[in-house]
Coordinates of C-alpha atoms and ligand atoms in Angstrom, one line a residue:
Chain M
X1 CA 21.0 126.9 77.4
X2 CA 22.8 130.6 77.5
X3 CA 21.6 133.4 79.2
X4 CA 23.9 136.2 79.1
X5 CA 25.4 137.2 76.0
X6 CA 28.6 137.4 75.7
X7 CA 29.8 139.3 72.9
X8 CA 33.3 139.1 73.9
X9 CA 33.6 135.3 74.2
X10 CA 35.1 133.0 71.7
X11 CA 33.7 133.6 68.3
X12 CA 36.1 132.0 66.4
X13 CA 33.6 131.4 63.2
X14 CA 32.2 134.8 62.6
X15 CA 35.7 136.4 63.2
X16 CA 37.6 134.2 61.2
X17 CA 40.2 133.2 63.3
X18 CA 40.3 129.8 62.1
X19 CA 40.7 128.4 65.6
X20 CA 38.3 125.9 66.8
X21 CA 37.1 124.5 70.4
X22 CA 39.4 121.8 70.2
X23 CA 36.2 119.7 70.0
X24 CA 35.4 116.4 67.8
X25 CA 31.6 116.2 67.0
X26 CA 30.0 114.1 64.2
X27 CA 26.1 114.0 63.6
X28 CA 24.9 111.3 61.4
X29 CA 21.8 111.5 59.2
X30 CA 20.3 108.0 57.8
X31 CA 19.3 109.5 54.5
X32 CA 15.6 108.9 53.6
X33 CA 15.8 106.3 56.6
X34 CA 12.1 104.6 56.5
X35 CA 12.4 104.6 52.6
X36 CA 15.8 103.3 52.5
X37 CA 15.5 100.8 54.6
X38 CA 11.9 99.6 52.7
X39 CA 13.8 99.5 49.8
X40 CA 16.7 97.3 50.9
X41 CA 14.4 95.0 52.4
X42 CA 12.4 94.4 49.1
X43 CA 16.2 93.1 47.8
X44 CA 14.9 94.3 44.3
X45 CA 18.1 96.7 43.2
X46 CA 15.6 98.6 40.6
X47 CA 13.3 99.5 43.7
X48 CA 16.1 102.4 44.8
X49 CA 15.3 104.1 41.1
X50 CA 11.5 104.1 41.8
X51 CA 9.5 106.4 43.4
X52 CA 8.5 104.9 46.4
X53 CA 6.5 106.2 49.6
X54 CA 6.0 105.0 53.1
X55 CA 2.7 105.4 54.7
X56 CA 0.4 105.0 57.2
X57 CA -2.8 102.7 56.9
X58 CA -3.0 102.6 52.8
X59 CA -6.4 101.2 53.1
X60 CA -7.5 104.3 54.6
X61 CA -8.8 107.0 53.3
X62 CA -6.3 109.3 55.0
X63 CA -3.2 107.3 54.6
X64 CA -0.5 109.6 55.2
X65 CA 2.8 109.8 53.5
X66 CA 5.5 109.6 55.9
X67 CA 8.8 109.2 54.2
X68 CA 10.1 108.9 51.1
X69 CA 12.8 107.9 48.4
X70 CA 14.7 110.5 46.2
X71 CA 12.9 109.9 43.4
X72 CA 9.2 110.5 45.1
X73 CA 10.7 113.5 45.7
X74 CA 11.9 114.3 42.4
X75 CA 8.1 114.3 41.5
X76 CA 6.8 116.8 44.7
X77 CA 5.5 113.8 46.8
X78 CA 5.8 115.1 50.4
X79 CA 5.7 114.0 53.8
X80 CA 2.3 114.6 55.4
X81 CA 0.3 114.6 52.3
X82 CA -2.2 111.8 51.8
X83 CA -1.6 108.9 49.4
X84 CA -4.2 110.5 47.1
X85 CA -2.6 113.7 46.4
X86 CA 1.1 111.6 46.3
X87 CA -0.4 109.8 43.3
X88 CA -1.9 112.4 41.9
X89 CA 1.6 114.1 41.5
X90 CA 3.1 110.9 40.9
X91 CA 0.9 107.6 39.6
X92 CA 3.3 105.2 39.6
X93 CA 3.7 106.0 43.4
X94 CA 4.8 102.5 45.1
X95 CA 3.7 103.0 48.4
X96 CA 4.1 100.3 51.5
X97 CA 3.0 100.1 54.9
X98 CA 5.2 101.4 57.7
X99 CA 7.1 99.0 59.6
X100 CA 8.3 100.9 62.5
X101 CA 10.0 97.9 64.5
X102 CA 11.8 96.8 61.6
X103 CA 13.6 100.5 61.5
X104 CA 13.5 100.3 65.2
X105 CA 16.4 97.6 64.3
X106 CA 18.0 99.5 62.0
X107 CA 18.5 102.7 63.9
X108 CA 19.5 100.7 66.7
X109 CA 22.0 98.6 64.5
X110 CA 22.8 101.7 63.3
X111 CA 23.9 103.6 66.6
X112 CA 26.0 100.4 67.8
X113 CA 28.3 101.3 65.0
X114 CA 28.3 104.6 66.1
X115 CA 28.7 103.3 69.5
X116 CA 32.3 101.7 68.4
X117 CA 34.2 104.7 68.2
X118 CA 32.5 106.1 70.8
X119 CA 30.7 106.1 74.5
X120 CA 29.5 109.6 73.8
X121 CA 26.3 108.7 71.2
X122 CA 23.7 110.8 71.3
X123 CA 20.3 109.7 69.1
X124 CA 19.0 112.6 68.2
X125 CA 15.2 111.4 66.7
X126 CA 15.3 107.6 65.6
X127 CA 17.3 108.4 62.4
X128 CA 19.9 110.7 63.2
X129 CA 22.7 111.2 66.5
X130 CA 25.5 113.3 67.5
X131 CA 28.9 111.3 68.2
X132 CA 31.3 113.2 70.5
X133 CA 35.3 112.1 69.3
X134 CA 37.0 114.4 71.6
X135 CA 39.4 112.6 73.4
X136 CA 38.6 109.3 71.8
X137 CA 42.1 107.1 71.1
X138 CA 43.7 108.2 67.5
X139 CA 41.5 111.8 67.2
X140 CA 43.3 114.9 67.6
X141 CA 41.9 116.9 64.6
X142 CA 39.4 117.8 62.2
X143 CA 40.7 115.4 59.7
X144 CA 41.1 112.0 62.2
X145 CA 37.0 113.5 62.3
X146 CA 37.0 113.3 58.5
X147 CA 38.4 110.1 58.5
X148 CA 36.2 108.7 60.9
X149 CA 33.1 110.2 59.3
X150 CA 34.2 108.0 55.8
X151 CA 34.4 104.8 57.6
X152 CA 31.1 105.3 59.6
X153 CA 30.0 105.9 56.3
X154 CA 31.5 102.4 54.6
X155 CA 30.5 100.3 58.0
X156 CA 26.8 101.5 57.5
X157 CA 26.4 101.1 54.1
X158 CA 28.3 97.5 54.4
X159 CA 26.3 96.5 57.4
X160 CA 23.1 97.9 56.9
X161 CA 22.6 98.4 53.2
X162 CA 21.3 101.9 53.6
X163 CA 23.6 105.1 53.7
X164 CA 24.4 107.9 56.0
X165 CA 25.3 111.6 55.6
X166 CA 28.0 112.8 58.5
X167 CA 28.4 116.2 59.4
X168 CA 32.1 117.1 61.2
X169 CA 32.3 119.8 63.5
X170 CA 33.2 121.0 66.8
X171 CA 30.3 121.9 68.0
X172 CA 26.7 119.9 67.7
X173 CA 24.5 123.1 66.0
X174 CA 27.5 123.0 63.3
X175 CA 28.3 119.1 62.6
X176 CA 24.3 118.8 62.3
X177 CA 24.2 121.4 59.6
X178 CA 26.9 119.3 58.0
X179 CA 24.9 116.4 57.7
X180 CA 22.5 118.4 56.1
X181 CA 24.6 119.7 53.4
X182 CA 25.2 117.2 51.3
X183 CA 23.4 114.0 51.1
X184 CA 23.5 111.0 50.3
X185 CA 25.9 109.4 52.0
X186 CA 28.3 112.0 52.0
X187 CA 30.9 113.7 54.7
X188 CA 30.6 117.8 55.1
X189 CA 33.3 118.9 57.6
X190 CA 32.6 122.4 59.0
X191 CA 35.5 123.6 60.7
X192 CA 36.2 127.8 61.2
X193 CA 37.5 127.9 57.6
X194 CA 34.6 127.1 56.5
X195 CA 33.1 129.7 57.8
X196 CA 32.9 132.7 55.1
X197 CA 33.0 130.5 52.2
X198 CA 30.2 127.9 52.7
X199 CA 28.2 128.4 56.4
X200 CA 27.8 131.9 56.4
X201 CA 25.8 132.0 53.5
X202 CA 23.1 129.0 54.2
X203 CA 19.8 130.4 55.2
X204 CA 19.3 130.6 59.0
X205 CA 16.2 128.3 58.6
X206 CA 18.6 125.6 58.7
X207 CA 19.8 126.2 62.0
X208 CA 19.4 123.4 64.6
X209 CA 15.7 125.1 66.5
X210 CA 15.2 128.1 64.1
X211 CA 11.7 126.9 62.8
X212 CA 9.3 128.4 60.7
X213 CA 7.9 130.8 62.4
X214 CA 11.4 132.0 63.3
X215 CA 12.8 132.2 60.1
X216 CA 10.0 134.5 58.8
X217 CA 10.3 137.1 61.7
X218 CA 14.1 137.1 61.0
X219 CA 13.3 137.7 57.8
X220 CA 10.4 140.1 57.9
X221 CA 14.0 142.4 59.6
X222 CA 15.7 141.3 56.0
X223 CA 17.7 138.6 57.9
X224 CA 18.2 135.4 56.3
X225 CA 21.9 133.5 55.9
X226 CA 23.8 132.4 58.8
X227 CA 26.1 135.0 58.2
X228 CA 23.7 137.8 59.2
X229 CA 22.3 136.6 62.2
X230 CA 25.9 136.3 63.3
X231 CA 26.6 140.0 62.9
X232 CA 23.1 141.1 64.8
X233 CA 23.0 142.7 67.8
X234 CA 22.3 139.9 69.9
X235 CA 20.1 142.4 72.1
X236 CA 18.6 143.3 68.7
X237 CA 17.9 139.5 67.7
X238 CA 16.4 138.8 71.8
X239 CA 13.9 141.4 71.0
X240 CA 12.7 139.8 68.1
X241 CA 13.1 136.8 69.0
X242 CA 12.7 136.3 72.9
X243 CA 15.3 134.4 75.0
X244 CA 15.8 132.3 72.0
X245 CA 17.2 134.6 70.0
X246 CA 19.9 135.0 72.0
X247 CA 20.6 130.7 71.7
X248 CA 20.5 131.0 67.9
X249 CA 22.7 134.2 67.6
X250 CA 25.2 131.6 69.5
X251 CA 24.4 128.8 67.2
X252 CA 25.0 130.9 64.3
X253 CA 28.6 132.1 65.5
X254 CA 29.5 128.0 66.3
X255 CA 29.3 128.7 69.8
X256 CA 27.9 126.0 71.8
X257 CA 29.2 124.0 73.9
X258 CA 26.6 121.7 74.8
X259 CA 27.9 118.2 74.8
X260 CA 27.1 114.9 73.3
X261 CA 25.1 112.6 76.6
X262 CA 27.3 109.3 77.1
X263 CA 25.0 106.5 75.9
X264 CA 22.2 105.5 78.0
X265 CA 23.1 108.1 80.2
X266 CA 19.2 109.2 79.7
X267 CA 16.2 107.0 79.0
X268 CA 16.8 105.9 75.2
X269 CA 13.6 107.3 74.8
X270 CA 12.5 110.9 75.9
X271 CA 9.7 110.7 74.8
X272 CA 7.0 108.6 73.5
X273 CA 4.4 108.8 71.4
X274 CA 1.2 107.7 68.9
X275 CA -0.7 109.4 66.9
X276 CA -3.3 109.0 64.0
X277 CA -5.2 109.7 61.4
X278 CA -8.8 108.3 61.7
X279 CA -10.6 107.2 58.5
X280 CA -13.3 110.0 59.1
X281 CA -12.8 113.7 60.7
X282 CA -13.4 113.8 64.5
X283 CA -16.1 116.6 64.8
X284 CA -17.3 115.7 68.3
X285 CA -15.3 115.2 71.5
X286 CA -17.4 112.1 71.7
X287 CA -15.1 111.1 69.0
X288 CA -12.0 112.2 70.0
X289 CA -12.1 110.6 73.1
X290 CA -12.7 107.5 71.8
X291 CA -9.4 107.8 69.5
X292 CA -7.5 109.5 72.7
X293 CA -8.1 106.0 74.5
X294 CA -6.9 104.3 72.0
X295 CA -4.1 106.2 71.7
X296 CA -3.1 106.5 75.2
X297 CA -3.7 102.6 75.9
X298 CA -1.1 101.7 73.2
X299 CA 1.3 105.0 74.9
X300 CA 1.3 103.5 78.5
X301 CA 1.3 99.9 76.8
X302 CA 4.9 101.1 75.4
X303 CA 6.1 103.2 78.7
X304 CA 4.8 100.1 80.8
X305 CA 7.1 97.8 78.8
X306 CA 10.5 99.7 78.2
X307 CA 9.4 100.0 82.2
X308 CA 9.2 103.6 81.9
X309 CA 7.0 106.8 83.7
X310 CA 5.9 110.2 82.2
X311 CA 5.7 112.9 83.5
X312 CA 4.2 115.3 81.5
X313 CA 2.1 114.9 78.2
X314 CA 1.8 116.8 75.0
X315 CA -0.9 116.4 72.4
X316 CA -1.1 117.4 68.9
X317 CA -3.3 117.6 66.2
X318 CA -3.8 118.7 62.9
X319 CA -7.1 120.5 61.2
X320 CA -8.6 119.6 57.8
X321 CA -6.5 122.4 56.6
X322 CA -3.5 120.5 57.8
X323 CA -2.3 123.6 60.3
X324 CA -1.2 121.5 63.2
X325 CA -1.1 122.3 66.9
X326 CA 1.1 121.2 69.6
X327 CA -0.4 122.0 73.6
X328 CA 1.7 120.3 76.6
X329 CA 0.9 120.5 80.1
X330 CA 2.9 118.6 83.4
X331 CA 0.9 115.6 85.7
X332 CA 2.3 116.8 88.8
X333 CA 2.8 113.1 89.7
X334 CA 4.6 110.0 87.2
X335 CA 2.4 107.5 85.5
X336 CA 1.7 105.4 83.4
X337 CA -1.6 104.2 83.4
X338 CA -3.5 105.1 80.0
X339 CA -6.8 106.4 82.5
X340 CA -4.4 109.2 84.1
X341 CA -3.2 109.7 80.2
X342 CA -6.3 110.1 79.0
X343 CA -7.8 112.5 81.6
X344 CA -5.5 114.9 80.8
X345 CA -5.3 114.5 77.1
X346 CA -9.1 115.4 77.2
X347 CA -8.4 118.3 79.5
X348 CA -5.5 119.6 76.9
X349 CA -7.8 118.8 74.3
X350 CA -11.2 120.8 75.3
X351 CA -9.4 123.5 76.6
X352 CA -7.2 124.1 73.5
X353 CA -10.3 123.8 70.3
X354 CA -13.8 124.1 69.9
X355 CA -14.5 120.8 67.8
X356 CA -18.1 121.7 66.2
X357 CA -16.1 124.6 64.7
X358 CA -12.9 123.3 63.5
X359 CA -13.0 119.5 62.8
X360 CA -9.7 117.7 63.4
X361 CA -8.0 115.5 60.8
X362 CA -5.3 113.7 63.1
X363 CA -4.0 113.5 66.4
X364 CA -1.5 112.0 68.8
X365 CA -0.5 112.0 72.2
X366 CA 3.3 111.9 73.4
X367 CA 4.6 110.7 76.9
X368 CA 6.9 113.3 77.8
X369 CA 9.7 113.9 80.7
X370 CA 10.1 110.1 81.3
X371 CA 12.1 108.7 83.6
X372 CA 12.3 104.6 85.1
X373 CA 9.4 103.1 87.0
X374 CA 11.8 101.5 89.0
X375 CA 12.0 103.7 92.6
X376 CA 9.8 106.1 91.1
X377 CA 8.1 107.8 94.5
X378 CA 4.2 107.2 94.1
X379 CA 3.6 110.6 94.6
X380 CA -0.2 111.2 95.9
X381 CA -2.0 113.7 94.1
X382 CA -5.8 114.4 93.8
X383 CA -5.9 113.5 90.6
X384 CA -4.0 110.2 90.4
X385 CA -6.0 108.3 93.1
X386 CA -3.7 105.3 93.0
X387 CA -4.7 102.8 95.6
X388 CA -2.8 100.4 93.5
X389 CA -5.6 98.8 91.6
X390 CA -5.0 100.6 88.6
X391 CA -1.4 99.1 88.7
X392 CA -2.9 95.4 88.6
X393 CA -5.4 96.0 85.8
X394 CA -2.3 97.6 83.9
X395 CA -0.2 94.5 84.5
X396 CA -3.1 91.7 83.7
X397 CA -3.3 93.8 80.7
X398 CA 0.1 93.6 79.7
X399 CA 0.5 90.0 80.5
X400 CA -3.1 88.7 78.6
X401 CA -0.9 91.3 75.6
X402 CA 1.8 89.5 76.3
X403 CA 0.5 86.2 75.7
X404 CA -2.0 86.7 73.3
X405 CA -1.8 89.4 70.9
X406 CA -1.9 93.3 71.8
X407 CA -5.7 93.5 70.2
X408 CA -6.7 90.7 72.1
X409 CA -7.7 93.4 75.4
X410 CA -8.4 97.0 75.0
X411 CA -11.1 99.4 76.6
X412 CA -14.4 98.5 76.3
X413 CA -14.3 102.5 75.1
X414 CA -12.4 101.5 72.3
X415 CA -15.1 98.9 71.0
X416 CA -17.4 101.7 70.1
X417 CA -17.7 102.9 66.3
X418 CA -14.1 101.2 66.7
X419 CA -14.7 99.6 62.6
X420 CA -16.1 103.4 62.1
X421 CA -12.9 105.1 63.3
X422 CA -10.7 102.8 61.7
X423 CA -7.2 102.6 63.7
X424 CA -4.9 101.0 65.7
X425 CA -1.5 99.8 65.3
X426 CA 0.8 99.3 67.6
X427 CA 2.2 102.4 69.6
X428 CA 6.0 103.0 67.8
X429 CA 8.2 104.9 69.8
X430 CA 9.2 109.3 68.9
X431 CA 12.4 109.9 70.0
X432 CA 13.3 112.9 70.4
X433 CA 16.2 115.4 71.9
X434 CA 14.2 117.2 74.6
X435 CA 16.6 119.9 74.9
Chain T
X1 CA 19.0 86.8 39.4
X2 CA 16.6 87.9 42.0
X3 CA 17.3 86.8 45.3
X4 CA 15.0 86.0 48.2
X5 CA 15.8 85.4 52.0
X6 CA 15.3 81.3 52.6
X7 CA 15.3 81.0 56.4
X8 CA 16.5 77.9 57.2
X9 CA 17.2 75.7 60.9
X10 CA 20.6 75.3 62.0
X11 CA 22.7 73.0 64.4
X12 CA 25.5 74.9 66.1
X13 CA 28.0 74.7 68.7
X14 CA 28.3 77.2 71.2
X15 CA 31.9 77.3 72.1
X16 CA 32.9 78.4 75.6
X17 CA 33.8 81.7 74.5
X18 CA 29.8 82.3 73.4
X19 CA 30.8 82.1 69.7
X20 CA 28.6 80.6 67.6
X21 CA 29.4 77.7 64.8
X22 CA 27.0 76.3 62.8
X23 CA 27.5 72.6 61.8
X24 CA 25.0 71.7 59.6
X25 CA 22.1 73.3 57.1
X26 CA 18.6 72.0 57.9
X27 CA 16.5 72.4 54.8
X28 CA 12.8 72.3 54.8
X29 CA 12.7 69.0 52.9
X30 CA 14.7 67.2 55.3
X31 CA 18.1 67.4 53.8
X32 CA 21.2 68.0 55.6
X33 CA 23.6 69.8 54.6
X34 CA 27.4 70.1 56.7
X35 CA 29.0 73.0 56.9
X36 CA 33.0 72.3 56.0
X37 CA 34.8 75.3 57.5
X38 CA 33.3 79.4 58.6
X39 CA 35.5 81.3 57.0
X40 CA 34.6 84.6 57.9
X41 CA 32.1 86.1 60.4
X42 CA 31.1 90.0 60.3
X43 CA 28.3 92.0 60.9
X44 CA 27.2 92.4 57.1
X45 CA 23.9 93.5 55.1
X46 CA 22.9 90.8 52.6
X47 CA 23.3 92.8 49.1
X48 CA 21.7 90.3 47.3
X49 CA 18.5 89.7 49.2
X50 CA 18.3 92.4 52.0
X51 CA 18.4 92.7 55.7
X52 CA 21.1 92.4 57.7
X53 CA 22.6 90.2 60.7
X54 CA 25.9 88.9 61.2
X55 CA 27.0 87.3 57.9
X56 CA 28.7 83.7 58.5
X57 CA 30.6 82.9 55.6
X58 CA 30.8 79.1 54.9
X59 CA 31.8 76.4 52.7
X60 CA 29.3 73.7 52.1
X61 CA 30.9 71.2 49.7
X62 CA 33.5 73.2 47.9
X63 CA 30.8 76.0 47.6
X64 CA 30.8 79.1 49.2
X65 CA 27.7 80.3 50.7
X66 CA 26.7 83.2 53.1
X67 CA 24.8 82.4 56.1
X68 CA 23.1 85.4 57.8
X69 CA 22.1 85.2 62.0
X70 CA 19.8 87.6 61.8
X71 CA 18.1 88.3 65.1
X72 CA 17.5 84.7 66.4
X73 CA 16.7 83.4 62.9
X74 CA 18.9 81.8 59.9
X75 CA 18.7 82.6 56.5
X76 CA 20.9 81.7 53.2
X77 CA 20.4 83.8 49.4
X78 CA 18.0 81.9 47.8
X79 CA 17.8 82.3 43.9
X80 CA 14.0 82.7 43.0
Ligands
MG501 MG1 17.5 111.3 58.3

């Protein structure tokens, strides 16, 4: 991350010099990913014309909308609301249960298509990726980038049956801005030539890493667009937003020289997590522990399947008024043992929230700062009394599950009230950029 | 006209380059349909019944049909 303020550095965009960094970066974003896959997999072309929402467990009171198609969006269906709420707005809403493994297959196939054009493909979430075309054969100008983007769109459509929006620029931030600008199935080129007429007028809230709070703070100073942000004194932005203010200043000026990672150079998943909305709100620590225990179990099982360990964890939770919170902590050692994750997530939770006054609607655990398990030095620590026995237990559990199915063995804790608490589906991966 | 994925058994030959050449389609009732020729092989989505994989354009008794390799299963597009 850039720390210093480089006012006199290259600012091709904001000065309208029409010169770019010389890089050609694509950002591809699969449109309404989960919902599109379900519409396509149904084999019924009419499905695209009907409102469709992909949901968590729909049997349960809190089945939640995870994704929706254009038609459902039109009816005001929102991600994160319950099926009941969504059906109130749209009685004919078709709800399908999420099939994460199917979506992973599509995501992997899409990445394989991107990898035909460059080895520098950096996934961002399950459905997005940057593709660096700089220096690739036949690629010299931004126009070549546009042609490749169009080709990728065709290939995704023909080979996977779904659509993708692609942004083309000379940096990652504006490429992502471009893929968001026009959907579905569109290519948007954002080069310096488009800065004054288009880019500068886009709300700053659309810029990568500019969250709701950041946008609201900027707005209170009368700053709402990318162009306005780019013209501010960077020191002012720093005083409003802290260190992040400088990054946002540079991003709004198209000054982002962060590279696109070579595919596979990092563990593919930079974090792995699972969350659940039990059928009943979580009202005490005992219930929370039961649920966390199941979640940690699936997350760790997944970690071990991918031969990864984590060095930090993050928990996220939502209260009954749907405010969400996030807390994270480093572990001081690396692990893929459910017991370790459970200890730390319980501690984090009890430090962050008083359940008697703030019952929770949903809760999740995410293993972050992942690294390959092989070659990981086993670091002794006060918290991880690892004498090897835990590893034996874990690998036995994994083997039993591999042979007889995931649900055949679980933590005894999970047996208590498992009916009441509902849950639990297989863990699935959550991809984040980590940067 | 609605279509559905019909998973089928396949007899195939693996050549030395690692290519898979499907030879027969084995229908569930025991019938065997010899594939006269594979005209085209490409990654492709099945527009008729959803899903994607490697699409083999095969001619069988003078008819052209698409045979999809989906992971390690094969399917054809069958009318409902
Ligand atoms: Mg998307």
